[in-house]
PDB file of C-alpha atoms and ligand atoms in Angstrom:
ATOM      1  CA  MET A   1     248.864 223.468   3.454  1.00 45.00           C
ATOM      2  CA  LEU A   2     246.131 222.422   1.028  1.00 51.00           C
ATOM      3  CA  SER A   3     247.130 221.175  -2.342  1.00 49.00           C
ATOM      4  CA  LEU A   4     244.683 222.161  -4.997  1.00 50.00           C
ATOM      5  CA  ARG A   5     244.095 219.274  -7.291  1.00 51.00           C
ATOM      6  CA  HIS A   6     240.971 220.596  -8.889  1.00 53.00           C
ATOM      7  CA  LYS A   7     240.812 223.593 -11.105  1.00 68.00           C
ATOM      8  CA  ASP A   8     238.407 225.541  -8.964  1.00 83.00           C
ATOM      9  CA  ILE A   9     238.528 225.954  -5.246  1.00 91.00           C
ATOM     10  CA  VAL A  10     235.588 226.214  -2.928  1.00 95.00           C
ATOM     11  CA  CYS A  11     235.126 228.607  -0.025  1.00 97.00           C
ATOM     12  CA  GLN A  12     236.102 226.081   2.617  1.00 96.00           C
ATOM     13  CA  GLN A  13     239.447 225.598   0.862  1.00 95.00           C
ATOM     14  CA  ALA A  14     239.878 229.295   0.213  1.00 97.00           C
ATOM     15  CA  VAL A  15     239.752 230.248   3.891  1.00 97.00           C
ATOM     16  CA  GLU A  16     242.645 227.871   4.572  1.00 97.00           C
ATOM     17  CA  LEU A  17     244.770 229.623   1.964  1.00 97.00           C
ATOM     18  CA  VAL A  18     244.365 233.175   3.206  1.00 97.00           C
ATOM     19  CA  THR A  19     247.544 233.295   5.286  1.00 97.00           C
ATOM     20  CA  ASP A  20     249.669 231.685   2.592  1.00 97.00           C
ATOM     21  CA  TYR A  21     248.184 234.201   0.179  1.00 97.00           C
ATOM     22  CA  LEU A  22     248.921 237.213   2.392  1.00 97.00           C
ATOM     23  CA  GLU A  23     252.412 235.855   3.099  1.00 96.00           C
ATOM     24  CA  GLY A  24     253.111 235.508  -0.598  1.00 95.00           C
ATOM     25  CA  ALA A  25     253.675 231.792  -0.071  1.00 96.00           C
ATOM     26  CA  LEU A  26     251.255 230.388  -2.667  1.00 96.00           C
ATOM     27  CA  SER A  27     252.569 229.026  -5.931  1.00 95.00           C
ATOM     28  CA  ARG A  28     251.730 231.219  -8.874  1.00 95.00           C
ATOM     29  CA  ARG A  29     249.116 228.707  -9.984  1.00 93.00           C
ATOM     30  CA  ASP A  30     247.417 228.530  -6.607  1.00 94.00           C
ATOM     31  CA  ARG A  31     247.505 232.273  -6.280  1.00 95.00           C
ATOM     32  CA  ARG A  32     245.713 232.659  -9.587  1.00 95.00           C
ATOM     33  CA  ARG A  33     243.052 230.179  -8.519  1.00 95.00           C
ATOM     34  CA  PHE A  34     242.667 231.883  -5.174  1.00 96.00           C
ATOM     35  CA  GLU A  35     242.315 235.297  -6.758  1.00 96.00           C
ATOM     36  CA  ALA A  36     239.882 233.948  -9.333  1.00 95.00           C
ATOM     37  CA  HIS A  37     237.795 232.576  -6.494  1.00 96.00           C
ATOM     38  CA  LEU A  38     237.835 235.921  -4.706  1.00 96.00           C
ATOM     39  CA  ARG A  39     236.667 237.732  -7.839  1.00 96.00           C
ATOM     40  CA  ALA A  40     233.708 235.422  -8.077  1.00 95.00           C
ATOM     41  CA  CYS A  41     232.918 235.146  -4.377  1.00 97.00           C
ATOM     42  CA  PRO A  42     231.772 238.144  -2.314  1.00 96.00           C
ATOM     43  CA  ASN A  43     231.724 236.027   0.840  1.00 97.00           C
ATOM     44  CA  CYS A  44     235.365 235.035   0.676  1.00 97.00           C
ATOM     45  CA  THR A  45     236.241 238.588  -0.327  1.00 96.00           C
ATOM     46  CA  ALA A  46     234.518 239.755   2.837  1.00 95.00           C
ATOM     47  CA  TYR A  47     236.328 237.047   4.783  1.00 97.00           C
ATOM     48  CA  VAL A  48     239.755 238.165   3.569  1.00 96.00           C
ATOM     49  CA  GLU A  49     238.788 241.700   4.474  1.00 94.00           C
ATOM     50  CA  GLN A  50     237.876 240.509   7.971  1.00 95.00           C
ATOM     51  CA  ILE A  51     241.295 238.889   8.320  1.00 96.00           C
ATOM     52  CA  ARG A  52     242.982 242.100   7.169  1.00 94.00           C
ATOM     53  CA  ILE A  53     240.992 244.102   9.686  1.00 93.00           C
ATOM     54  CA  THR A  54     241.888 241.577  12.379  1.00 94.00           C
ATOM     55  CA  ILE A  55     245.572 242.137  11.574  1.00 94.00           C
ATOM     56  CA  LEU A  56     245.163 245.904  11.607  1.00 91.00           C
ATOM     57  CA  LEU A  57     243.347 245.851  14.928  1.00 91.00           C
ATOM     58  CA  ALA A  58     246.011 243.591  16.429  1.00 93.00           C
ATOM     59  CA  GLY A  59     248.646 246.079  15.273  1.00 90.00           C
ATOM     60  CA  ALA A  60     246.757 248.891  16.937  1.00 87.00           C
ATOM     61  CA  ILE A  61     246.708 247.435  20.436  1.00 87.00           C
ATOM     62  CA  ASP A  62     247.530 250.349  22.667  1.00 74.00           C
ATOM     63  CA  ALA A  63     250.710 250.448  24.679  1.00 71.00           C
ATOM     64  CA  GLU A  64     250.101 251.540  28.234  1.00 72.00           C
ATOM     65  CA  ASP A  65     252.451 254.213  29.478  1.00 72.00           C
ATOM     66  CA  LEU A  66     254.599 253.679  32.511  1.00 77.00           C
ATOM     67  CA  THR A  67     253.573 255.504  35.664  1.00 82.00           C
ATOM     68  CA  PRO A  68     255.915 258.222  37.000  1.00 85.00           C
ATOM     69  CA  LYS A  69     256.672 255.920  39.928  1.00 85.00           C
ATOM     70  CA  ALA A  70     257.663 253.096  37.601  1.00 82.00           C
ATOM     71  CA  ARG A  71     259.924 255.508  35.720  1.00 84.00           C
ATOM     72  CA  GLU A  72     261.628 256.552  38.935  1.00 87.00           C
ATOM     73  CA  GLU A  73     262.185 252.927  39.882  1.00 84.00           C
ATOM     74  CA  LEU A  74     263.687 252.266  36.477  1.00 84.00           C
ATOM     75  CA  ARG A  75     266.161 255.095  36.907  1.00 87.00           C
ATOM     76  CA  ASP A  76     267.229 253.672  40.257  1.00 87.00           C
ATOM     77  CA  LEU A  77     267.559 250.213  38.800  1.00 86.00           C
ATOM     78  CA  TYR A  78     269.627 251.518  35.918  1.00 88.00           C
ATOM     79  CA  ARG A  79     271.934 253.495  38.208  1.00 87.00           C
ATOM     80  CA  GLY A  80     272.409 250.373  40.325  1.00 87.00           C
ATOM     81  CA  TRP A  81     273.296 248.292  37.291  1.00 84.00           C
ATOM     82  CA  ARG A  82     275.744 250.864  36.033  1.00 80.00           C
ATOM     83  CA  ARG A  83     277.501 250.975  39.387  1.00 78.00           C
ATOM     84  CA  GLU A  84     277.942 247.222  39.617  1.00 73.00           C
TER      85      GLU A  84
ATOM     86  CA  MET B   1     254.705 241.010   0.943  1.00 35.00           C
ATOM     87  CA  ALA B   2     252.889 240.306   4.083  1.00 36.00           C
ATOM     88  CA  GLY B   3     255.633 241.385   6.425  1.00 36.00           C
ATOM     89  CA  ASN B   4     254.832 244.920   5.492  1.00 33.00           C
ATOM     90  CA  TYR B   5     251.189 244.250   5.216  1.00 34.00           C
ATOM     91  CA  ALA B   6     250.135 246.450   8.097  1.00 35.00           C
ATOM     92  CA  VAL B   7     251.865 249.365   6.446  1.00 34.00           C
ATOM     93  CA  ASN B   8     251.122 248.779   2.782  1.00 34.00           C
ATOM     94  CA  GLY B   9     247.979 246.760   2.740  1.00 37.00           C
ATOM     95  CA  ARG B  10     245.620 249.124   4.423  1.00 39.00           C
ATOM     96  CA  PRO B  11     242.225 248.476   2.894  1.00 40.00           C
ATOM     97  CA  GLU B  12     240.889 251.189   0.627  1.00 38.00           C
ATOM     98  CA  GLY B  13     238.689 253.663   2.357  1.00 38.00           C
ATOM     99  CA  ALA B  14     239.461 252.322   5.775  1.00 40.00           C
ATOM    100  CA  GLY B  15     239.230 255.472   7.795  1.00 42.00           C
ATOM    101  CA  PHE B  16     238.747 253.498  10.929  1.00 43.00           C
ATOM    102  CA  LEU B  17     242.251 253.174  12.156  1.00 44.00           C
ATOM    103  CA  LEU B  18     242.359 256.108  14.476  1.00 39.00           C
ATOM    104  CA  ARG B  19     245.458 255.163  16.371  1.00 39.00           C
ATOM    105  CA  TRP B  20     248.417 253.713  14.590  1.00 41.00           C
ATOM    106  CA  ARG B  21     250.897 251.609  16.434  1.00 44.00           C
ATOM    107  CA  PRO B  22     253.913 253.806  17.026  1.00 44.00           C
ATOM    108  CA  THR B  23     256.472 251.013  17.246  1.00 46.00           C
ATOM    109  CA  LEU B  24     256.230 250.280  13.534  1.00 45.00           C
ATOM    110  CA  ARG B  25     257.925 253.592  12.922  1.00 48.00           C
ATOM    111  CA  ALA B  26     260.195 253.493  15.907  1.00 55.00           C
ATOM    112  CA  VAL B  27     263.204 251.891  14.265  1.00 58.00           C
ATOM    113  CA  ASP B  28     265.155 255.085  13.619  1.00 60.00           C
ATOM    114  CA  ALA B  29     264.340 256.330  17.079  1.00 68.00           C
ATOM    115  CA  ASP B  30     265.817 253.122  18.505  1.00 75.00           C
ATOM    116  CA  VAL B  31     269.120 253.707  16.736  1.00 75.00           C
ATOM    117  CA  GLU B  32     269.417 257.142  18.315  1.00 78.00           C
ATOM    118  CA  MET B  33     268.452 255.744  21.703  1.00 79.00           C
ATOM    119  CA  LEU B  34     271.116 253.077  21.461  1.00 81.00           C
ATOM    120  CA  ALA B  35     273.827 255.636  20.823  1.00 83.00           C
ATOM    121  CA  LEU B  36     272.714 257.510  23.931  1.00 85.00           C
ATOM    122  CA  LEU B  37     272.465 254.326  25.920  1.00 84.00           C
ATOM    123  CA  ARG B  38     276.036 253.369  25.104  1.00 84.00           C
ATOM    124  CA  ASP B  39     276.990 256.636  26.818  1.00 85.00           C
ATOM    125  CA  GLY B  40     274.964 255.611  29.863  1.00 85.00           C
ATOM    126  CA  ASP B  41     272.071 258.009  29.277  1.00 88.00           C
ATOM    127  CA  GLU B  42     269.386 257.320  31.879  1.00 88.00           C
ATOM    128  CA  GLU B  43     266.518 258.882  29.976  1.00 88.00           C
ATOM    129  CA  ALA B  44     267.348 256.802  26.923  1.00 88.00           C
ATOM    130  CA  PHE B  45     267.025 253.710  29.071  1.00 90.00           C
ATOM    131  CA  VAL B  46     263.710 254.808  30.557  1.00 89.00           C
ATOM    132  CA  SER B  47     262.406 255.652  27.134  1.00 87.00           C
ATOM    133  CA  LEU B  48     263.349 252.259  25.680  1.00 87.00           C
ATOM    134  CA  VAL B  49     261.807 250.469  28.610  1.00 89.00           C
ATOM    135  CA  SER B  50     258.566 252.392  28.343  1.00 87.00           C
ATOM    136  CA  ARG B  51     258.356 251.523  24.673  1.00 87.00           C
ATOM    137  CA  TYR B  52     259.037 247.805  25.046  1.00 91.00           C
ATOM    138  CA  GLN B  53     258.008 246.848  28.554  1.00 91.00           C
ATOM    139  CA  GLN B  54     254.411 245.916  27.705  1.00 90.00           C
ATOM    140  CA  PRO B  55     255.207 244.096  24.461  1.00 92.00           C
ATOM    141  CA  MET B  56     257.927 242.149  26.265  1.00 94.00           C
ATOM    142  CA  LEU B  57     255.692 241.256  29.173  1.00 92.00           C
ATOM    143  CA  ARG B  58     253.021 240.021  26.788  1.00 92.00           C
ATOM    144  CA  LEU B  59     255.528 237.869  24.957  1.00 94.00           C
ATOM    145  CA  ALA B  60     257.207 236.591  28.129  1.00 94.00           C
ATOM    146  CA  ARG B  61     253.850 235.663  29.586  1.00 92.00           C
ATOM    147  CA  SER B  62     253.338 233.145  26.777  1.00 92.00           C
ATOM    148  CA  PHE B  63     256.406 231.201  27.929  1.00 92.00           C
ATOM    149  CA  VAL B  64     256.088 231.224  31.690  1.00 91.00           C
ATOM    150  CA  PRO B  65     253.390 230.193  34.144  1.00 87.00           C
ATOM    151  CA  SER B  66     252.921 233.465  36.034  1.00 89.00           C
ATOM    152  CA  GLN B  67     253.041 237.209  35.662  1.00 90.00           C
ATOM    153  CA  ALA B  68     255.723 237.404  38.352  1.00 91.00           C
ATOM    154  CA  VAL B  69     258.047 235.080  36.448  1.00 92.00           C
ATOM    155  CA  ALA B  70     257.353 237.041  33.265  1.00 92.00           C
ATOM    156  CA  GLU B  71     258.307 240.272  35.007  1.00 91.00           C
ATOM    157  CA  GLU B  72     261.529 238.694  36.220  1.00 91.00           C
ATOM    158  CA  ALA B  73     262.395 237.508  32.730  1.00 93.00           C
ATOM    159  CA  VAL B  74     261.759 240.991  31.366  1.00 93.00           C
ATOM    160  CA  GLN B  75     263.864 242.681  34.026  1.00 92.00           C
ATOM    161  CA  ASP B  76     266.566 240.133  33.356  1.00 91.00           C
ATOM    162  CA  THR B  77     266.397 241.045  29.697  1.00 94.00           C
ATOM    163  CA  TRP B  78     266.869 244.732  30.442  1.00 92.00           C
ATOM    164  CA  LEU B  79     269.885 243.906  32.541  1.00 90.00           C
ATOM    165  CA  GLY B  80     271.177 241.709  29.728  1.00 89.00           C
ATOM    166  CA  MET B  81     270.633 244.559  27.298  1.00 88.00           C
ATOM    167  CA  VAL B  82     272.499 247.064  29.441  1.00 87.00           C
ATOM    168  CA  ARG B  83     275.398 244.658  29.874  1.00 86.00           C
ATOM    169  CA  GLY B  84     275.390 243.504  26.266  1.00 85.00           C
ATOM    170  CA  ILE B  85     274.786 246.776  24.498  1.00 82.00           C
ATOM    171  CA  GLU B  86     278.375 246.916  23.274  1.00 81.00           C
ATOM    172  CA  ARG B  87     277.889 243.573  21.596  1.00 81.00           C
ATOM    173  CA  PHE B  88     274.828 244.624  19.641  1.00 81.00           C
ATOM    174  CA  GLU B  89     276.123 244.865  16.101  1.00 76.00           C
ATOM    175  CA  GLY B  90     273.059 246.145  14.372  1.00 75.00           C
ATOM    176  CA  ARG B  91     272.851 243.170  12.040  1.00 74.00           C
ATOM    177  CA  SER B  92     269.303 242.581  13.170  1.00 78.00           C
ATOM    178  CA  SER B  93     266.916 245.287  14.251  1.00 84.00           C
ATOM    179  CA  PHE B  94     267.230 246.284  17.866  1.00 86.00           C
ATOM    180  CA  LYS B  95     263.743 244.980  18.517  1.00 88.00           C
ATOM    181  CA  THR B  96     264.594 241.546  17.130  1.00 91.00           C
ATOM    182  CA  TRP B  97     267.761 241.427  19.209  1.00 90.00           C
ATOM    183  CA  LEU B  98     265.890 242.441  22.348  1.00 92.00           C
ATOM    184  CA  PHE B  99     263.072 239.932  21.814  1.00 95.00           C
ATOM    185  CA  ARG B 100     265.619 237.194  21.233  1.00 93.00           C
ATOM    186  CA  ILE B 101     267.255 237.874  24.561  1.00 93.00           C
ATOM    187  CA  LEU B 102     263.833 237.830  26.152  1.00 95.00           C
ATOM    188  CA  VAL B 103     262.789 234.542  24.570  1.00 95.00           C
ATOM    189  CA  ASN B 104     266.027 232.910  25.748  1.00 93.00           C
ATOM    190  CA  ARG B 105     265.515 234.138  29.300  1.00 92.00           C
ATOM    191  CA  ALA B 106     261.832 233.311  29.347  1.00 92.00           C
ATOM    192  CA  ARG B 107     262.448 229.821  27.997  1.00 90.00           C
ATOM    193  CA  SER B 108     265.021 229.026  30.638  1.00 85.00           C
ATOM    194  CA  ALA B 109     262.971 230.672  33.381  1.00 79.00           C
ATOM    195  CA  GLY B 110     259.723 229.050  32.459  1.00 70.00           C
ATOM    196  CA  THR B 111     259.735 226.002  30.303  1.00 62.00           C
ATOM    197  CA  ARG B 112     256.038 226.129  30.630  1.00 53.00           C
ATOM    198  CA  GLU B 113     254.477 222.745  31.018  1.00 48.00           C
ATOM    199  CA  HIS B 114     251.878 221.719  28.500  1.00 51.00           C
ATOM    200  CA  PRO B 115     250.058 219.057  30.499  1.00 47.00           C
ATOM    201  CA  ALA B 116     247.162 218.802  28.107  1.00 49.00           C
ATOM    202  CA  ALA B 117     248.316 220.604  24.985  1.00 53.00           C
ATOM    203  CA  PRO B 118     245.480 223.005  24.252  1.00 55.00           C
ATOM    204  CA  THR B 119     243.290 221.722  21.508  1.00 59.00           C
ATOM    205  CA  GLU B 120     244.109 223.732  18.444  1.00 61.00           C
ATOM    206  CA  PRO B 121     241.328 223.807  15.906  1.00 65.00           C
ATOM    207  CA  LEU B 122     242.409 222.445  12.561  1.00 81.00           C
ATOM    208  CA  HIS B 123     239.968 224.593  10.664  1.00 92.00           C
ATOM    209  CA  ALA B 124     240.283 228.323  10.057  1.00 94.00           C
ATOM    210  CA  VAL B 125     236.501 228.488  10.079  1.00 95.00           C
ATOM    211  CA  ASP B 126     234.012 226.220  11.815  1.00 94.00           C
ATOM    212  CA  PRO B 127     233.044 223.579   9.189  1.00 94.00           C
ATOM    213  CA  ALA B 128     229.405 224.082  10.180  1.00 95.00           C
ATOM    214  CA  ARG B 129     229.533 227.446   8.414  1.00 96.00           C
ATOM    215  CA  PHE B 130     229.774 225.739   5.023  1.00 96.00           C
ATOM    216  CA  ASN B 131     227.255 223.746   3.018  1.00 96.00           C
ATOM    217  CA  ASP B 132     227.826 220.326   1.441  1.00 95.00           C
ATOM    218  CA  GLN B 133     229.607 221.905  -1.508  1.00 94.00           C
ATOM    219  CA  GLY B 134     232.025 223.733   0.762  1.00 95.00           C
ATOM    220  CA  GLN B 135     230.415 227.120   0.133  1.00 96.00           C
ATOM    221  CA  TRP B 136     229.463 229.587   2.794  1.00 97.00           C
ATOM    222  CA  ALA B 137     226.022 228.664   4.080  1.00 97.00           C
ATOM    223  CA  ASP B 138     225.273 232.251   5.133  1.00 96.00           C
ATOM    224  CA  PRO B 139     226.606 235.562   3.823  1.00 95.00           C
ATOM    225  CA  VAL B 140     229.833 236.831   5.418  1.00 95.00           C
ATOM    226  CA  ASP B 141     229.539 240.260   7.038  1.00 90.00           C
ATOM    227  CA  ARG B 142     231.430 243.167   5.552  1.00 89.00           C
ATOM    228  CA  TRP B 143     233.009 244.708   8.613  1.00 86.00           C
ATOM    229  CA  ILE B 144     234.375 247.627   6.743  1.00 73.00           C
ATOM    230  CA  GLU B 145     230.953 248.926   5.826  1.00 59.00           C
ATOM    231  CA  GLU B 146     229.958 249.074   9.436  1.00 58.00           C
ATOM    232  CA  SER B 147     230.000 252.334  11.303  1.00 52.00           C
ATOM    233  CA  GLU B 148     233.459 253.740  11.925  1.00 56.00           C
ATOM    234  CA  GLN B 149     232.861 253.684  15.625  1.00 55.00           C
ATOM    235  CA  ARG B 150     232.476 249.938  15.614  1.00 60.00           C
ATOM    236  CA  LEU B 151     235.911 249.581  14.131  1.00 70.00           C
ATOM    237  CA  ASP B 152     237.627 252.196  16.257  1.00 76.00           C
ATOM    238  CA  ALA B 153     240.952 250.495  16.901  1.00 77.00           C
ATOM    239  CA  ALA B 154     241.344 251.867  20.423  1.00 79.00           C
ATOM    240  CA  ALA B 155     237.900 250.622  21.380  1.00 81.00           C
ATOM    241  CA  TRP B 156     238.772 247.132  20.135  1.00 86.00           C
ATOM    242  CA  SER B 157     242.061 247.029  21.958  1.00 88.00           C
ATOM    243  CA  PRO B 158     240.742 245.335  25.135  1.00 90.00           C
ATOM    244  CA  VAL B 159     238.932 242.704  23.065  1.00 91.00           C
ATOM    245  CA  LEU B 160     242.082 241.954  21.094  1.00 91.00           C
ATOM    246  CA  LYS B 161     244.191 241.712  24.230  1.00 91.00           C
ATOM    247  CA  ALA B 162     241.792 239.263  25.845  1.00 92.00           C
ATOM    248  CA  ALA B 163     241.542 237.252  22.641  1.00 93.00           C
ATOM    249  CA  LEU B 164     245.318 237.049  22.364  1.00 93.00           C
ATOM    250  CA  GLU B 165     245.546 235.669  25.864  1.00 90.00           C
ATOM    251  CA  ASP B 166     243.195 232.886  24.859  1.00 91.00           C
ATOM    252  CA  LEU B 167     245.412 231.734  22.006  1.00 93.00           C
ATOM    253  CA  PRO B 168     247.633 228.698  22.591  1.00 93.00           C
ATOM    254  CA  PRO B 169     251.128 229.980  23.524  1.00 93.00           C
ATOM    255  CA  ARG B 170     252.913 229.208  20.269  1.00 94.00           C
ATOM    256  CA  GLN B 171     250.209 230.841  18.173  1.00 95.00           C
ATOM    257  CA  ARG B 172     250.152 233.785  20.524  1.00 95.00           C
ATOM    258  CA  GLN B 173     253.912 234.233  20.222  1.00 96.00           C
ATOM    259  CA  VAL B 174     253.775 234.376  16.449  1.00 97.00           C
ATOM    260  CA  VAL B 175     250.762 236.695  16.310  1.00 97.00           C
ATOM    261  CA  LEU B 176     252.330 239.015  18.896  1.00 95.00           C
ATOM    262  CA  LEU B 177     255.559 239.316  16.954  1.00 96.00           C
ATOM    263  CA  ARG B 178     254.058 239.541  13.492  1.00 96.00           C
ATOM    264  CA  ASP B 179     250.798 241.405  13.872  1.00 96.00           C
ATOM    265  CA  VAL B 180     251.106 243.280  17.141  1.00 93.00           C
ATOM    266  CA  GLU B 181     254.786 244.179  16.924  1.00 92.00           C
ATOM    267  CA  GLY B 182     255.032 244.271  13.154  1.00 92.00           C
ATOM    268  CA  LEU B 183     258.110 242.057  12.767  1.00 94.00           C
ATOM    269  CA  SER B 184     258.773 240.469   9.382  1.00 94.00           C
ATOM    270  CA  ASN B 185     258.406 236.710   9.055  1.00 94.00           C
ATOM    271  CA  GLU B 186     262.212 236.315   9.023  1.00 94.00           C
ATOM    272  CA  GLU B 187     262.529 238.352  12.208  1.00 95.00           C
ATOM    273  CA  ALA B 188     259.774 236.430  13.977  1.00 96.00           C
ATOM    274  CA  CYS B 189     261.405 233.124  12.998  1.00 96.00           C
ATOM    275  CA  ALA B 190     264.768 234.361  14.266  1.00 94.00           C
ATOM    276  CA  VAL B 191     263.275 235.424  17.598  1.00 95.00           C
ATOM    277  CA  LEU B 192     261.420 232.171  18.154  1.00 95.00           C
ATOM    278  CA  GLY B 193     263.854 229.824  16.462  1.00 94.00           C
ATOM    279  CA  ILE B 194     261.214 228.208  14.263  1.00 95.00           C
ATOM    280  CA  SER B 195     260.970 227.543  10.534  1.00 96.00           C
ATOM    281  CA  VAL B 196     259.121 229.835   8.156  1.00 96.00           C
ATOM    282  CA  GLY B 197     256.634 227.081   7.372  1.00 94.00           C
ATOM    283  CA  ASN B 198     255.929 226.358  11.008  1.00 95.00           C
ATOM    284  CA  GLN B 199     255.564 230.050  11.675  1.00 96.00           C
ATOM    285  CA  ARG B 200     253.024 230.371   8.879  1.00 96.00           C
ATOM    286  CA  VAL B 201     250.898 227.540  10.209  1.00 95.00           C
ATOM    287  CA  LEU B 202     250.874 229.076  13.690  1.00 96.00           C
ATOM    288  CA  LEU B 203     250.096 232.493  12.260  1.00 97.00           C
ATOM    289  CA  HIS B 204     247.244 231.072  10.212  1.00 97.00           C
ATOM    290  CA  ARG B 205     245.633 229.388  13.192  1.00 96.00           C
ATOM    291  CA  GLY B 206     246.199 232.346  15.461  1.00 96.00           C
ATOM    292  CA  ARG B 207     244.782 234.908  13.051  1.00 97.00           C
ATOM    293  CA  SER B 208     241.837 232.688  12.209  1.00 97.00           C
ATOM    294  CA  GLN B 209     240.962 232.384  15.877  1.00 95.00           C
ATOM    295  CA  LEU B 210     241.307 236.099  16.495  1.00 96.00           C
ATOM    296  CA  ARG B 211     238.979 236.775  13.577  1.00 96.00           C
ATOM    297  CA  GLU B 212     236.468 234.350  14.967  1.00 95.00           C
ATOM    298  CA  ILE B 213     236.521 236.012  18.373  1.00 93.00           C
ATOM    299  CA  LEU B 214     236.144 239.448  16.795  1.00 92.00           C
ATOM    300  CA  GLU B 215     233.239 238.177  14.735  1.00 93.00           C
ATOM    301  CA  SER B 216     231.517 236.894  17.828  1.00 91.00           C
ATOM    302  CA  LYS B 217     231.884 240.349  19.386  1.00 87.00           C
ATOM    303  CA  MET B 218     230.785 242.256  16.325  1.00 81.00           C
ATOM    304  CA  GLY B 219     227.229 241.639  17.272  1.00 68.00           C
ATOM    305  CA  LYS B 220     225.653 239.179  14.945  1.00 45.00           C
ATOM    306  CA  ARG B 221     226.379 235.484  15.005  1.00 37.00           C
TER     307      ARG B 221
HETATM  308 ZN1   ZN C   1     234.236 231.685  -1.481  1.00 76.43          ZN
END
């Protein structure tokens, strides 16, 4: 993604590195720079936290249950398939 | 690593996640179900379908132009599963195997046209949010300090679902598999047939957009 030529990174670069960071895909050097930036920057720390919460909320999307009617139809379907 | 992020990386003090996604823990249950299913157990079939029907419909919908076609692809997948259950060797997780069947069916059923490929923003965050030095122009909100009610996962579910539907299909596919279904990056790549690097780019854009939509609904800004 971004290559970090300079020693320090700025916020606008940091936000582009968040996924690589969470995926463990940054080089050791870039990870150190990223983490150093986070330690010094409450805004980017809050941003990473927002991304983590986004992921958690996505993982908590509720699964709707099937209606009893849908279940009955499934049983019929399954029986039909097994007979074929 | 990030594949397990949703399990291991729960932020400290985050008491907000009131409902945890059951499918993350459903792997062992699947193995039992499969044994029953091989014996033709009806209830095992119904139980598997109720667990995966919605996730599969959501994923199928990102490949095909209508809900009806998505439903057909999903039903086709169930039939394929019933017929192919003897061939499932357990080298991948059942979920990965199932989603792969689905993606194959959905692709051949749909080959969704992309007349004007949706414009995918190249920036994780709107450049206007930064000053000339590339620093945040305004403070970033700390969501976690907000009231627990505001971050009640169940309450945010409809917002997330709507936001997911707004993502470009390829981003949506990756976010669904990784963040909603909790697949590892290898599994998601296997299901979609894409490279790890490509997957990461799509995930980055998708997550960034979801965050932005959540932010817009969090009240301020
Ligand atoms: Zn920063």
